[in-house]
Amino acid sequence: MKIGRDTHGMVQEITITGHAGQGPYGHDIVCAAVSALSETLVLGLTRIAPISMDYHLDEGDLSMVFHEAPSEAAQAIIDTFCLGLQDLANTEPKFVQYHEHTINRHRSRGRD
């Protein structure tokens, strides 16, 4: 999983690919945990604290690109998602790799 942050530390994109491989397909609890976190992120950012974004969520994969700076509520949801992924990567390092990188894409800093 890769988290792209801008030079201000704000998450701009999220990419998760593949299955964890901790167990057989359909019985992989690590993959289930990542899926639950990912689906909860999408629900939070579409229903609780909407943000302009493009996303694709499919079996084992999530790609998300934000088009605006998040509200305080959206930022809390994103930060909680990242903390959950980091904790899972620390608990299951053989199956989950968490990487953050800086990107130089610019977006609006405020909400309309």
Short mmCIF file of C-alpha atoms in Angstrom, two decimals:
data_model
loop_
_atom_site.label_atom_id
_atom_site.label_comp_id
_atom_site.label_asym_id
_atom_site.label_seq_id
_atom_site.Cartn_x
_atom_site.Cartn_y
_atom_site.Cartn_z
CA MET A 1 0.00 0.00 0.00
CA LYS A 2 1.21 3.45 -0.89
CA ILE A 3 0.15 6.78 0.58
CA GLY A 4 1.10 9.89 -1.41
CA ARG A 5 1.36 13.10 0.59
CA ASP A 6 1.92 16.61 -0.69
CA THR A 7 4.73 18.81 0.60
CA HIS A 8 2.40 19.97 3.42
CA GLY A 9 1.88 16.39 4.61
CA MET A 10 -1.70 16.11 3.35
CA VAL A 11 -2.71 12.78 1.80
CA GLN A 12 -3.41 13.26 -1.91
CA GLU A 13 -3.57 9.68 -3.13
CA ILE A 14 -3.93 6.16 -1.80
CA THR A 15 -3.10 2.94 -3.64
CA ILE A 16 -3.64 -0.57 -2.31
CA THR A 17 -3.10 -3.58 -4.56
CA GLY A 18 -3.15 -7.32 -4.23
CA HIS A 19 -4.04 -9.76 -1.51
CA ALA A 20 -2.09 -10.22 1.71
CA GLY A 21 -1.48 -13.93 1.20
CA GLN A 22 -1.82 -14.71 4.90
CA GLY A 23 -4.44 -17.39 4.21
CA PRO A 24 -6.38 -18.98 1.38
CA TYR A 25 -8.57 -16.70 -0.72
CA GLY A 26 -11.73 -15.96 1.25
CA HIS A 27 -10.08 -16.90 4.55
CA ASP A 28 -7.28 -14.32 4.71
CA ILE A 29 -7.92 -12.28 7.87
CA VAL A 30 -5.22 -9.73 7.01
CA CYS A 31 -6.80 -9.08 3.62
CA ALA A 32 -10.20 -8.86 5.32
CA ALA A 33 -8.83 -6.23 7.72
CA VAL A 34 -7.43 -4.11 4.85
CA SER A 35 -10.71 -4.48 2.96
CA ALA A 36 -12.74 -3.41 6.00
CA LEU A 37 -10.52 -0.36 6.52
CA SER A 38 -10.73 0.54 2.81
CA GLU A 39 -14.50 0.17 2.61
CA THR A 40 -14.93 2.20 5.79
CA LEU A 41 -12.71 4.95 4.34
CA VAL A 42 -14.86 5.13 1.20
CA LEU A 43 -18.07 5.19 3.26
CA GLY A 44 -16.71 7.92 5.53
CA LEU A 45 -15.55 10.11 2.63
CA THR A 46 -18.73 9.66 0.60
CA ARG A 47 -21.39 9.77 3.33
CA ILE A 48 -20.01 11.37 6.51
CA ALA A 49 -17.47 13.95 5.28
CA PRO A 50 -17.77 14.15 1.47
CA ILE A 51 -14.69 15.22 -0.44
CA SER A 52 -14.07 15.68 -4.16
CA MET A 53 -12.17 12.59 -5.26
CA ASP A 54 -11.89 9.82 -7.79
CA TYR A 55 -11.75 6.30 -6.42
CA HIS A 56 -11.97 2.69 -7.49
CA LEU A 57 -12.56 -0.07 -4.96
CA ASP A 58 -12.50 -3.67 -6.13
CA GLU A 59 -11.41 -7.02 -4.69
CA GLY A 60 -8.00 -6.40 -3.13
CA ASP A 61 -7.51 -3.01 -4.79
CA LEU A 62 -8.20 0.60 -3.85
CA SER A 63 -7.09 3.66 -5.78
CA MET A 64 -8.10 7.09 -4.53
CA VAL A 65 -7.07 10.59 -5.64
CA PHE A 66 -8.30 13.69 -3.81
CA HIS A 67 -9.13 16.88 -5.74
CA GLU A 68 -9.43 19.23 -2.78
CA ALA A 69 -8.12 19.71 0.72
CA PRO A 70 -10.15 17.69 3.22
CA SER A 71 -12.44 19.17 5.82
CA GLU A 72 -11.46 18.58 9.44
CA ALA A 73 -13.84 15.60 9.59
CA ALA A 74 -12.52 14.12 6.33
CA GLN A 75 -8.94 14.56 7.55
CA ALA A 76 -9.78 12.69 10.76
CA ILE A 77 -11.22 9.80 8.70
CA ILE A 78 -8.14 9.69 6.43
CA ASP A 79 -5.73 9.87 9.38
CA THR A 80 -7.59 7.08 11.19
CA PHE A 81 -7.46 4.92 8.04
CA CYS A 82 -3.69 5.48 7.75
CA LEU A 83 -3.18 4.66 11.45
CA GLY A 84 -5.13 1.42 10.99
CA LEU A 85 -2.96 0.45 8.00
CA GLN A 86 0.25 1.34 9.85
CA ASP A 87 -0.82 -0.74 12.84
CA LEU A 88 -1.66 -3.68 10.59
CA ALA A 89 1.71 -3.36 8.82
CA ASN A 90 3.48 -3.35 12.20
CA THR A 91 1.51 -6.37 13.38
CA GLU A 92 1.77 -8.35 10.12
CA PRO A 93 4.96 -7.09 8.38
CA LYS A 94 5.33 -10.31 6.40
CA PHE A 95 1.98 -9.69 4.68
CA VAL A 96 1.46 -5.90 4.72
CA GLN A 97 3.87 -3.19 3.55
CA TYR A 98 2.96 0.44 4.24
CA HIS A 99 4.85 3.13 2.32
CA GLU A 100 4.44 6.89 2.29
CA HIS A 101 5.99 9.16 -0.30
CA THR A 102 5.90 12.84 -1.18
CA ILE A 103 4.29 13.95 -4.41
CA ASN A 104 4.47 17.37 -6.03
CA ARG A 105 0.90 17.58 -7.31
CA HIS A 106 -0.92 20.77 -6.29
CA ARG A 107 -4.55 21.14 -5.35
CA SER A 108 -6.77 23.72 -3.79
CA ARG A 109 -6.02 24.16 -0.06
CA GLY A 110 -9.60 25.06 0.91
CA ARG A 111 -13.08 23.68 0.44
CA ASP A 112 -15.51 25.51 -1.83
#
